[in-house]
PDB file of N, CA and C in Angstrom:
ATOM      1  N   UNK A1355      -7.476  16.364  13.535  1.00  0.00           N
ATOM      2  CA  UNK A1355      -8.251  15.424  14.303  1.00  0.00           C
ATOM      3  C   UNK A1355      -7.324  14.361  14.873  1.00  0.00           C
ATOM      4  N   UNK A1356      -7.537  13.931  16.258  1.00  0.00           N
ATOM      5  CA  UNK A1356      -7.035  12.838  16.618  1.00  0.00           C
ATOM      6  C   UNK A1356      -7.386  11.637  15.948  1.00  0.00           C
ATOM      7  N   UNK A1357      -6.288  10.737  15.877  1.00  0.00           N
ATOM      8  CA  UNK A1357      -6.208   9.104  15.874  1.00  0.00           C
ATOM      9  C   UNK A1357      -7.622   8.992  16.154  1.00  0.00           C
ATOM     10  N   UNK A1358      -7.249   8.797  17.466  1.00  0.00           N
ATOM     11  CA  UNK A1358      -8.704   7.819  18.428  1.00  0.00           C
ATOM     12  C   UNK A1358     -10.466   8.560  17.324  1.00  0.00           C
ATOM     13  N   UNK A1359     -10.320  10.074  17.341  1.00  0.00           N
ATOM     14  CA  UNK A1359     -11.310  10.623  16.917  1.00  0.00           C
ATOM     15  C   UNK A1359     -11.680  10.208  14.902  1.00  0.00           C
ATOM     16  N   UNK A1360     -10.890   9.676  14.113  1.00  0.00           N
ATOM     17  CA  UNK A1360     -10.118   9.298  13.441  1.00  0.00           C
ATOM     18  C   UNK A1360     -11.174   8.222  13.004  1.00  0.00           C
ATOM     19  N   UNK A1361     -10.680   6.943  13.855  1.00  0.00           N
ATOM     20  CA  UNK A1361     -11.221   6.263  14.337  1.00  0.00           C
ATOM     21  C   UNK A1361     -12.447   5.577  14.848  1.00  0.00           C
ATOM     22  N   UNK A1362     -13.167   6.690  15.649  1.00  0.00           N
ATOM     23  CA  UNK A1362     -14.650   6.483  15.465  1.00  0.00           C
ATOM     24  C   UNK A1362     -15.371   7.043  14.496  1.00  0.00           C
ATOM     25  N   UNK A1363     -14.910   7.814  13.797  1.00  0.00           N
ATOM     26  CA  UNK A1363     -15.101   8.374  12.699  1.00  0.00           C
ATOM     27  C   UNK A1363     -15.502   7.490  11.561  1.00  0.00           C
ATOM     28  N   UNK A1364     -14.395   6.817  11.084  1.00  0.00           N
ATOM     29  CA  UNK A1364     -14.489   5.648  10.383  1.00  0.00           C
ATOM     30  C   UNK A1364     -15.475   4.390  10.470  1.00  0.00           C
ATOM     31  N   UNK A1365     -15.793   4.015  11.637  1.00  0.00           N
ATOM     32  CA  UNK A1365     -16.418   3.215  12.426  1.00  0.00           C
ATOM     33  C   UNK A1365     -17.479   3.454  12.009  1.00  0.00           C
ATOM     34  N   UNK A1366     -18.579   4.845  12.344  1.00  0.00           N
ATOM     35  CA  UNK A1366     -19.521   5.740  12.226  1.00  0.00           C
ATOM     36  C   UNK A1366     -19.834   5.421  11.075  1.00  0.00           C
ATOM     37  N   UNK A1367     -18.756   5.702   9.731  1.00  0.00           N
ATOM     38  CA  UNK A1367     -19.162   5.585   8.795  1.00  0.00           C
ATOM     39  C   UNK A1367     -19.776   4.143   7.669  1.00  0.00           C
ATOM     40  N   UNK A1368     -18.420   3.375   8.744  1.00  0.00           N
ATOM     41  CA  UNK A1368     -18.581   2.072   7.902  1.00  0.00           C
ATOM     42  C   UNK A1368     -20.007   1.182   8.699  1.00  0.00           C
ATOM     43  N   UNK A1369     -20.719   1.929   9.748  1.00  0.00           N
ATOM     44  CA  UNK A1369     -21.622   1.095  10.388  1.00  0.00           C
ATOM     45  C   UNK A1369     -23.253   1.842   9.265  1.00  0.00           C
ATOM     46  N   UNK A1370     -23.166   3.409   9.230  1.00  0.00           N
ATOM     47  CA  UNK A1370     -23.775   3.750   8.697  1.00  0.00           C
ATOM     48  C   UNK A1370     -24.047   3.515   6.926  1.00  0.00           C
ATOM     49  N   UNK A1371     -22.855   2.929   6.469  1.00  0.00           N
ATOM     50  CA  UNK A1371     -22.997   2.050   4.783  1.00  0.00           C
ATOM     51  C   UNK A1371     -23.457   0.830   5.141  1.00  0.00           C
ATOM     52  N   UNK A1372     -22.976   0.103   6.197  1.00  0.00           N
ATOM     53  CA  UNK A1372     -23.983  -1.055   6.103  1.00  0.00           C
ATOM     54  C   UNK A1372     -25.006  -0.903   6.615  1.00  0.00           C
ATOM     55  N   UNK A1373     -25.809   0.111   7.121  1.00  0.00           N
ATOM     56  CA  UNK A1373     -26.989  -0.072   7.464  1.00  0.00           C
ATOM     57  C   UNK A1373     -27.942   0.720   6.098  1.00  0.00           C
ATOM     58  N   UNK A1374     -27.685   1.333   5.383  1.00  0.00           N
ATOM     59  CA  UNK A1374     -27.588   1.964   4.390  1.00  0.00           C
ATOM     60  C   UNK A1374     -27.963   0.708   3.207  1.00  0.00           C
ATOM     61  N   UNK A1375     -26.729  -0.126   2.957  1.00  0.00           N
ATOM     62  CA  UNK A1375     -26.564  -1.777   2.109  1.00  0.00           C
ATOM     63  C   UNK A1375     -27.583  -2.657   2.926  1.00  0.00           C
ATOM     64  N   UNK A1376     -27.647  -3.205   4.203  1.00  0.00           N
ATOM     65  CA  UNK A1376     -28.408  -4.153   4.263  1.00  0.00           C
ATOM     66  C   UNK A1376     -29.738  -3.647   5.189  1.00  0.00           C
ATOM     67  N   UNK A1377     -29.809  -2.699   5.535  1.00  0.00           N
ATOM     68  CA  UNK A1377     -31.217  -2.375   5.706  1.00  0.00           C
ATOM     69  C   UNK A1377     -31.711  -2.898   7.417  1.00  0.00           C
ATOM     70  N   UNK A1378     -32.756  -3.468   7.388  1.00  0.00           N
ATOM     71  CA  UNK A1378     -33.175  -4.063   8.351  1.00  0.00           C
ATOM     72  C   UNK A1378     -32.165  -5.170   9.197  1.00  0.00           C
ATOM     73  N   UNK A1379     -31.795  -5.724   8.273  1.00  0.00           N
ATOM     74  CA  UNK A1379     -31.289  -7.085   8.747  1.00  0.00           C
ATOM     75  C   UNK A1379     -29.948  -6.997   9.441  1.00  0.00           C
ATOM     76  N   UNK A1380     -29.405  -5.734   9.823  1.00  0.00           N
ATOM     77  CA  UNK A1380     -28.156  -5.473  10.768  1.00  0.00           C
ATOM     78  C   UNK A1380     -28.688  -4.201  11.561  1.00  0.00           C
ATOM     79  N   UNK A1381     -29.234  -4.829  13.146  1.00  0.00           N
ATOM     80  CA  UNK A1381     -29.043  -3.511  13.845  1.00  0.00           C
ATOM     81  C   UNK A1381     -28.493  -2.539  13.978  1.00  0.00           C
ATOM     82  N   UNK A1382     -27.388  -3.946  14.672  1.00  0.00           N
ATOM     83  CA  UNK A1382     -26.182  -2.750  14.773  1.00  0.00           C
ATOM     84  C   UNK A1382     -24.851  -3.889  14.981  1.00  0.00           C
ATOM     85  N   UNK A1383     -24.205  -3.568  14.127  1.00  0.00           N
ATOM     86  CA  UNK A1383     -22.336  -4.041  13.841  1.00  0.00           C
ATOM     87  C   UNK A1383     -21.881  -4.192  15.079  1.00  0.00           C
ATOM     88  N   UNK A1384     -21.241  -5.530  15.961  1.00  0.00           N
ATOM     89  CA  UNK A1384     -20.209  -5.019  17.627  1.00  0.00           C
ATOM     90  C   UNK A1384     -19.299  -4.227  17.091  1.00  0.00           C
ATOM     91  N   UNK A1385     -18.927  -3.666  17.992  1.00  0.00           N
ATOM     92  CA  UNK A1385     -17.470  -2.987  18.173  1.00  0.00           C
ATOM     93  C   UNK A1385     -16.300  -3.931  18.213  1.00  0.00           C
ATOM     94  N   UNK A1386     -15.238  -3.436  17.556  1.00  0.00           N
ATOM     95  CA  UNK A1386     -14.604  -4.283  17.342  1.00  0.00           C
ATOM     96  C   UNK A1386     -13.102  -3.851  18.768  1.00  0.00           C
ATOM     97  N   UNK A1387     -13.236  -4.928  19.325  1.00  0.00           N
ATOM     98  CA  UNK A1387     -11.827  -4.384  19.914  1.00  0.00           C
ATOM     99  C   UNK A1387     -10.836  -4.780  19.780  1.00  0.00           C
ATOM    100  N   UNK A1388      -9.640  -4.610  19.524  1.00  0.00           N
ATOM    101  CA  UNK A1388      -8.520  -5.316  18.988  1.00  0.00           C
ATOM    102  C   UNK A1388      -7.896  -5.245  20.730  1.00  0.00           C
ATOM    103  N   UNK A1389      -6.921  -6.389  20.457  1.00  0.00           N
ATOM    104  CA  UNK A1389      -5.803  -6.564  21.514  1.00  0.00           C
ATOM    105  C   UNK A1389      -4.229  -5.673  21.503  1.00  0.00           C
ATOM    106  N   UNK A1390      -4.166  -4.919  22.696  1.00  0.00           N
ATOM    107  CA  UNK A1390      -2.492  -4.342  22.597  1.00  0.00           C
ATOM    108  C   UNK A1390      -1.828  -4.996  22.243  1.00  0.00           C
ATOM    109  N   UNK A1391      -1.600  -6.165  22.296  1.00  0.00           N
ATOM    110  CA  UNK A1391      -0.272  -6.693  21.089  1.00  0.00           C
ATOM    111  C   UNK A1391      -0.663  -6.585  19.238  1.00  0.00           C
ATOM    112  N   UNK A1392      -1.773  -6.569  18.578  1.00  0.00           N
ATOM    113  CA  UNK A1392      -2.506  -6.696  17.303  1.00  0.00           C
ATOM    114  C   UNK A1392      -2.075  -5.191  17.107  1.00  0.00           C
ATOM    115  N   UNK A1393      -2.735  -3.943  17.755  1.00  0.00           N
ATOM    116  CA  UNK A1393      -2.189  -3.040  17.395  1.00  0.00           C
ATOM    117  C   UNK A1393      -0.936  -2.181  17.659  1.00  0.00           C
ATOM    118  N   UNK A1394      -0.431  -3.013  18.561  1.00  0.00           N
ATOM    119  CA  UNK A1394       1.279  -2.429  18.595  1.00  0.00           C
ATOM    120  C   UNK A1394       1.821  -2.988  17.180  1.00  0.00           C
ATOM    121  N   UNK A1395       1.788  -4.488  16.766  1.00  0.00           N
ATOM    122  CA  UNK A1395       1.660  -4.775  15.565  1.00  0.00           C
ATOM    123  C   UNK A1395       1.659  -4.403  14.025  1.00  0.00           C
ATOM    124  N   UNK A1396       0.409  -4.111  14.499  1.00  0.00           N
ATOM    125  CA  UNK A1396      -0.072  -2.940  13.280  1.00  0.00           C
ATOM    126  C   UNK A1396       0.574  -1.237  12.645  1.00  0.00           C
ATOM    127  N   UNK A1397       1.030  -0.754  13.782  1.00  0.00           N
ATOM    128  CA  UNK A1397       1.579   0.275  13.557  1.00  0.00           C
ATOM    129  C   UNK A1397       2.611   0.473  12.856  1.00  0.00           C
ATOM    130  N   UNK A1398       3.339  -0.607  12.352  1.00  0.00           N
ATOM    131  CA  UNK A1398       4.475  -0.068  11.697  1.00  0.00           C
ATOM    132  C   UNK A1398       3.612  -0.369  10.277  1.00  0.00           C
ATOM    133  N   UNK A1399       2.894  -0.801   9.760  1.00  0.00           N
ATOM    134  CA  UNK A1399       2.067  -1.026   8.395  1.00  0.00           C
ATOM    135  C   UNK A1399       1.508   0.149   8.214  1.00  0.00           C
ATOM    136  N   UNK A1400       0.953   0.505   9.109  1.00  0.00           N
ATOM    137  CA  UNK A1400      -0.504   1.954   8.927  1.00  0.00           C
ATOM    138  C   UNK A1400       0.483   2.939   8.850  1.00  0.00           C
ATOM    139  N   UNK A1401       1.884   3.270   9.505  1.00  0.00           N
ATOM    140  CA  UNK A1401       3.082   4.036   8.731  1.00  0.00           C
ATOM    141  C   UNK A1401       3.698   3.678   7.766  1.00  0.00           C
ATOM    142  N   UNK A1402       4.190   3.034   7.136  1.00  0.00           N
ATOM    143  CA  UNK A1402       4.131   2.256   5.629  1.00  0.00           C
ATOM    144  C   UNK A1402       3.308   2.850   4.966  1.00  0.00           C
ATOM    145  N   UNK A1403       1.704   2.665   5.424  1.00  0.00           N
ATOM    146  CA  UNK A1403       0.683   2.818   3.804  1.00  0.00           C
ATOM    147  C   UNK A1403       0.426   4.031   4.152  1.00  0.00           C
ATOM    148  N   UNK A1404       0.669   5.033   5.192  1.00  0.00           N
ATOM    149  CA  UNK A1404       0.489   6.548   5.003  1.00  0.00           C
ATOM    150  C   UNK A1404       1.505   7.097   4.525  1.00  0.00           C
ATOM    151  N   UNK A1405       3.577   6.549   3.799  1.00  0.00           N
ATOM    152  CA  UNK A1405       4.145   7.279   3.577  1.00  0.00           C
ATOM    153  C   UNK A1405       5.075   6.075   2.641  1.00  0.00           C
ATOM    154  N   UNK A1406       4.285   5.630   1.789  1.00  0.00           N
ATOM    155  CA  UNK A1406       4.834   4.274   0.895  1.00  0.00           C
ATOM    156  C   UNK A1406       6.162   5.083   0.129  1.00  0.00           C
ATOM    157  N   UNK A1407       6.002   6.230  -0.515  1.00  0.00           N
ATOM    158  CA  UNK A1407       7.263   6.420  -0.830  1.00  0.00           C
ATOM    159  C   UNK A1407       8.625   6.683  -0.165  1.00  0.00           C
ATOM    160  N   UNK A1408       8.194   7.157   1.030  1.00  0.00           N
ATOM    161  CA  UNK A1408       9.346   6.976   2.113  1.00  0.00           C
ATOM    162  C   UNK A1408       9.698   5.703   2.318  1.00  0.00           C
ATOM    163  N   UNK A1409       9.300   4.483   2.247  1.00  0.00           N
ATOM    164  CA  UNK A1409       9.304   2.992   3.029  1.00  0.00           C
ATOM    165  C   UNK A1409      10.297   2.858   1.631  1.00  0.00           C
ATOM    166  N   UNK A1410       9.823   3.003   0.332  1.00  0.00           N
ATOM    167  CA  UNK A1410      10.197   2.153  -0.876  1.00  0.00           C
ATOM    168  C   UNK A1410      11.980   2.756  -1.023  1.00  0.00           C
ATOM    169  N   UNK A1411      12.234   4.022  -0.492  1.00  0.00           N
ATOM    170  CA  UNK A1411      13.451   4.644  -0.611  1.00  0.00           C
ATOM    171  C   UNK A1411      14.220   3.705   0.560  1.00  0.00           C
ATOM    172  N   UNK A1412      13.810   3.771   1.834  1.00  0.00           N
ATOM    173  CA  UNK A1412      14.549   3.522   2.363  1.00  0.00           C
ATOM    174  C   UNK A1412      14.964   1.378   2.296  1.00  0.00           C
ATOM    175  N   UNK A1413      14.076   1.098   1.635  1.00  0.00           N
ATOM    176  CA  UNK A1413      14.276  -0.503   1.332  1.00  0.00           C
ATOM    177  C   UNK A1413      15.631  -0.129   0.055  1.00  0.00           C
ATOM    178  N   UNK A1414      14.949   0.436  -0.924  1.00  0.00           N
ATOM    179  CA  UNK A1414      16.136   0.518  -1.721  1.00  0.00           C
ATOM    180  C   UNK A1414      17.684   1.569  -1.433  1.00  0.00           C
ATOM    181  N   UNK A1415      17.844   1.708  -0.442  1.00  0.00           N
ATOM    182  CA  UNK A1415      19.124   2.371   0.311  1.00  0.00           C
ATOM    183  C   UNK A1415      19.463   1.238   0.890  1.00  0.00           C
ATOM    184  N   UNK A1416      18.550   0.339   1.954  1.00  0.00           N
ATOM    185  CA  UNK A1416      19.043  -0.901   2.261  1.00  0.00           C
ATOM    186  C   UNK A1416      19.889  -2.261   1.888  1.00  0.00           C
ATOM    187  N   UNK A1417      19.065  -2.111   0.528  1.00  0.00           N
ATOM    188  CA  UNK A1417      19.663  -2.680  -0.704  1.00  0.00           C
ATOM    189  C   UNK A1417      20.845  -2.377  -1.361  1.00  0.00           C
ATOM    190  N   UNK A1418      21.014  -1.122  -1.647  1.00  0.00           N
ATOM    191  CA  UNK A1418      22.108  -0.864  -2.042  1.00  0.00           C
ATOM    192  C   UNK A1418      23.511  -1.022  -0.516  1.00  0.00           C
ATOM    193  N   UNK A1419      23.320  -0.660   0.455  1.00  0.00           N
ATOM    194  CA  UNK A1419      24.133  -0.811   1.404  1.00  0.00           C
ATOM    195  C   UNK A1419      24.228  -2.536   1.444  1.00  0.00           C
ATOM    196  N   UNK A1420      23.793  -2.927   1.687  1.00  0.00           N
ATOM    197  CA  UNK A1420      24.092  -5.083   1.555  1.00  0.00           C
ATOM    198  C   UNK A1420      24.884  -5.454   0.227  1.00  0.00           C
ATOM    199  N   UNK A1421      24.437  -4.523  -0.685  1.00  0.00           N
ATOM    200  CA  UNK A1421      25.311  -4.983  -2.231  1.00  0.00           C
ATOM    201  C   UNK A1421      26.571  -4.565  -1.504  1.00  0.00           C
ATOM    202  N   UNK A1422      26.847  -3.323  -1.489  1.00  0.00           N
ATOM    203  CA  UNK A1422      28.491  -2.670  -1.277  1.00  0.00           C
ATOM    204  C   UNK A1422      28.708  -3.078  -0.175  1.00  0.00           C
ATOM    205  N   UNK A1423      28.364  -3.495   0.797  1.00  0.00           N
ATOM    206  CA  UNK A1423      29.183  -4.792   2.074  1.00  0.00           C
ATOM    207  C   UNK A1423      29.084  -6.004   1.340  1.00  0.00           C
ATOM    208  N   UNK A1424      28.365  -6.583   0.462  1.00  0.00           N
ATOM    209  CA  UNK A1424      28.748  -7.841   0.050  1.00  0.00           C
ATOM    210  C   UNK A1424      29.886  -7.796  -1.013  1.00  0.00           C
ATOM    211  N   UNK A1425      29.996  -6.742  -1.586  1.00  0.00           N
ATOM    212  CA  UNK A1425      31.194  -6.721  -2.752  1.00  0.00           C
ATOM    213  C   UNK A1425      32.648  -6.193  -1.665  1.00  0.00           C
ATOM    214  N   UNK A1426      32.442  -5.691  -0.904  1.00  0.00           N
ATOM    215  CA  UNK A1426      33.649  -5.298  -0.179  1.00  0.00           C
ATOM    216  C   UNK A1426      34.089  -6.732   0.608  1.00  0.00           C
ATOM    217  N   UNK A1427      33.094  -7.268   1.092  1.00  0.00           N
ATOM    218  CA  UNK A1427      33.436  -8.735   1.478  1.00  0.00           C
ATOM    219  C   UNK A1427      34.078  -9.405   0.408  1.00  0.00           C
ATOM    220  N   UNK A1428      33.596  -9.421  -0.542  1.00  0.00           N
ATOM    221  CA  UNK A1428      34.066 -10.497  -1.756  1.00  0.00           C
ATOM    222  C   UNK A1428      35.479 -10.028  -1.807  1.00  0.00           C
ATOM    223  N   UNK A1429      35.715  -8.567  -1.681  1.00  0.00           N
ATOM    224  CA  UNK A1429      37.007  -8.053  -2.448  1.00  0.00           C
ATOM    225  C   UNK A1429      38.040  -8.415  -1.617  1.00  0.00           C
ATOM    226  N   UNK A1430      37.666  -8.667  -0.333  1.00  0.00           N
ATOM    227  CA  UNK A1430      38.564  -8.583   0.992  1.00  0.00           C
ATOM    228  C   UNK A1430      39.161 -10.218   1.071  1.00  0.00           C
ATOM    229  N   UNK A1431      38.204 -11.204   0.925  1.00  0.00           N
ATOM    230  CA  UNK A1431      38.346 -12.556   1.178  1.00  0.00           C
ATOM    231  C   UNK A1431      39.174 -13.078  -0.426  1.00  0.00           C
ATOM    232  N   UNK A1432      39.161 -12.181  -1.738  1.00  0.00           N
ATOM    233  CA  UNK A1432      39.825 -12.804  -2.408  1.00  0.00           C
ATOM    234  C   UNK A1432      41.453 -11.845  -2.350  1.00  0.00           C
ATOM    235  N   UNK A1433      41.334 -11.136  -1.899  1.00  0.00           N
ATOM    236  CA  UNK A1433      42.730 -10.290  -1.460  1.00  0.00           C
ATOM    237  C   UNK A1433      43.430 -11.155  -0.966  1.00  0.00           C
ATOM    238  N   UNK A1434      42.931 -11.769   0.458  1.00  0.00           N
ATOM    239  CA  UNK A1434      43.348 -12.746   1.397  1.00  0.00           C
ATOM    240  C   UNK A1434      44.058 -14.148   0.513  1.00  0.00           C
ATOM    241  N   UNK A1435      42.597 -14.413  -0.192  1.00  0.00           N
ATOM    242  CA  UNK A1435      43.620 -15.752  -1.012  1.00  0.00           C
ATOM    243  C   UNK A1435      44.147 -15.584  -2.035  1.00  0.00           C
ATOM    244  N   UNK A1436      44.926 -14.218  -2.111  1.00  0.00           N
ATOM    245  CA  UNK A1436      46.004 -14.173  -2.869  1.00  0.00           C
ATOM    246  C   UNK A1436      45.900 -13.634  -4.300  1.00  0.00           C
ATOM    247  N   UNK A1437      44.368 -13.698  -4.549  1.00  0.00           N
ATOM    248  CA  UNK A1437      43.774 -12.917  -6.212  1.00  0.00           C
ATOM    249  C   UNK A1437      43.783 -11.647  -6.081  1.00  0.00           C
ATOM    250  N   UNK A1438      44.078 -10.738  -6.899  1.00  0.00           N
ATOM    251  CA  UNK A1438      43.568  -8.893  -7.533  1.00  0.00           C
ATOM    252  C   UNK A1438      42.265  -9.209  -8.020  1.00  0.00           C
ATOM    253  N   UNK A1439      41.294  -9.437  -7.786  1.00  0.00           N
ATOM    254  CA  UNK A1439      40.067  -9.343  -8.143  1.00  0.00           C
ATOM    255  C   UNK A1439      39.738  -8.375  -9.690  1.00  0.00           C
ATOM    256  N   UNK A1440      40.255  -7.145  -9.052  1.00  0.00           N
ATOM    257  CA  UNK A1440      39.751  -5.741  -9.476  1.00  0.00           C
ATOM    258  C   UNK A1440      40.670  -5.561 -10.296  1.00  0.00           C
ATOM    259  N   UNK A1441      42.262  -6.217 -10.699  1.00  0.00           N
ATOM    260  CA  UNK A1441      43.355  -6.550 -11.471  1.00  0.00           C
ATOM    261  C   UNK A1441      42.596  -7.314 -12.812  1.00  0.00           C
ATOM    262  N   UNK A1442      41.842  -8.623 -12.220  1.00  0.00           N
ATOM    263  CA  UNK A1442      41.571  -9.653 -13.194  1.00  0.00           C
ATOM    264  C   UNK A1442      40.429  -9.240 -13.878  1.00  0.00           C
ATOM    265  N   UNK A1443      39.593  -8.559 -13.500  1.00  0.00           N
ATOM    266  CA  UNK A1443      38.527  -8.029 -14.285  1.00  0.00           C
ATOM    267  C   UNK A1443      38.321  -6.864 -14.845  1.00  0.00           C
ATOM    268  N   UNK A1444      39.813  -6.222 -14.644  1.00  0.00           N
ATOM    269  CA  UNK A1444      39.936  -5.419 -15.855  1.00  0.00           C
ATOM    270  C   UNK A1444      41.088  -5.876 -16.743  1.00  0.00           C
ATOM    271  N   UNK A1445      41.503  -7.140 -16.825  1.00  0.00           N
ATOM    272  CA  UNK A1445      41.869  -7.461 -17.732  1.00  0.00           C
ATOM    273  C   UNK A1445      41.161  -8.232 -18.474  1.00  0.00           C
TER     274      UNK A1445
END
């Protein structure tokens, strides 16, 4: 099924539980329209929560890449002023 079809789908359903829950007292729900910037927005979340274990790998690859540029930085700038870093801490 398409997105868009997806979509009214959902709609359909969530109009038909509240009419279902409150009965008389809701005709009918507006339509909701969102703005092209809200759901250009949105799209990188609604890929997130359809593939959370993909998102959580690639944060923690991220992570690990910033550690090993920040320790290669460290190693480089105390080279420069003259310390073995990697000398002194294994002694």
């Amino acid at each position: 099924m398409a997105d868009q079809a997806l979509d009214n789908l959902a709609r359909q359903v969530m109009l038909d539980a509240a009419r279902l829950e409150y009965g008389s007292l809701i005709e009918k729900l507006p339509e909701l329209d969102f703005s092209p910037e809200f759901e250009r927005k949105m799209k990188p979340l609604i890929r997130q929560a359809d593939h959370p274990a993909q998102h959580r790998l690639l944060r923690t690859g991220r992570l690990i890449a910033a550690l090993a540029a920040l320790l290669l930085l460290l190693t480089v700038a105390t080279a420069a002023a003259g310390y073995d870093l990697w000398r002194r801490m294994a002694e």
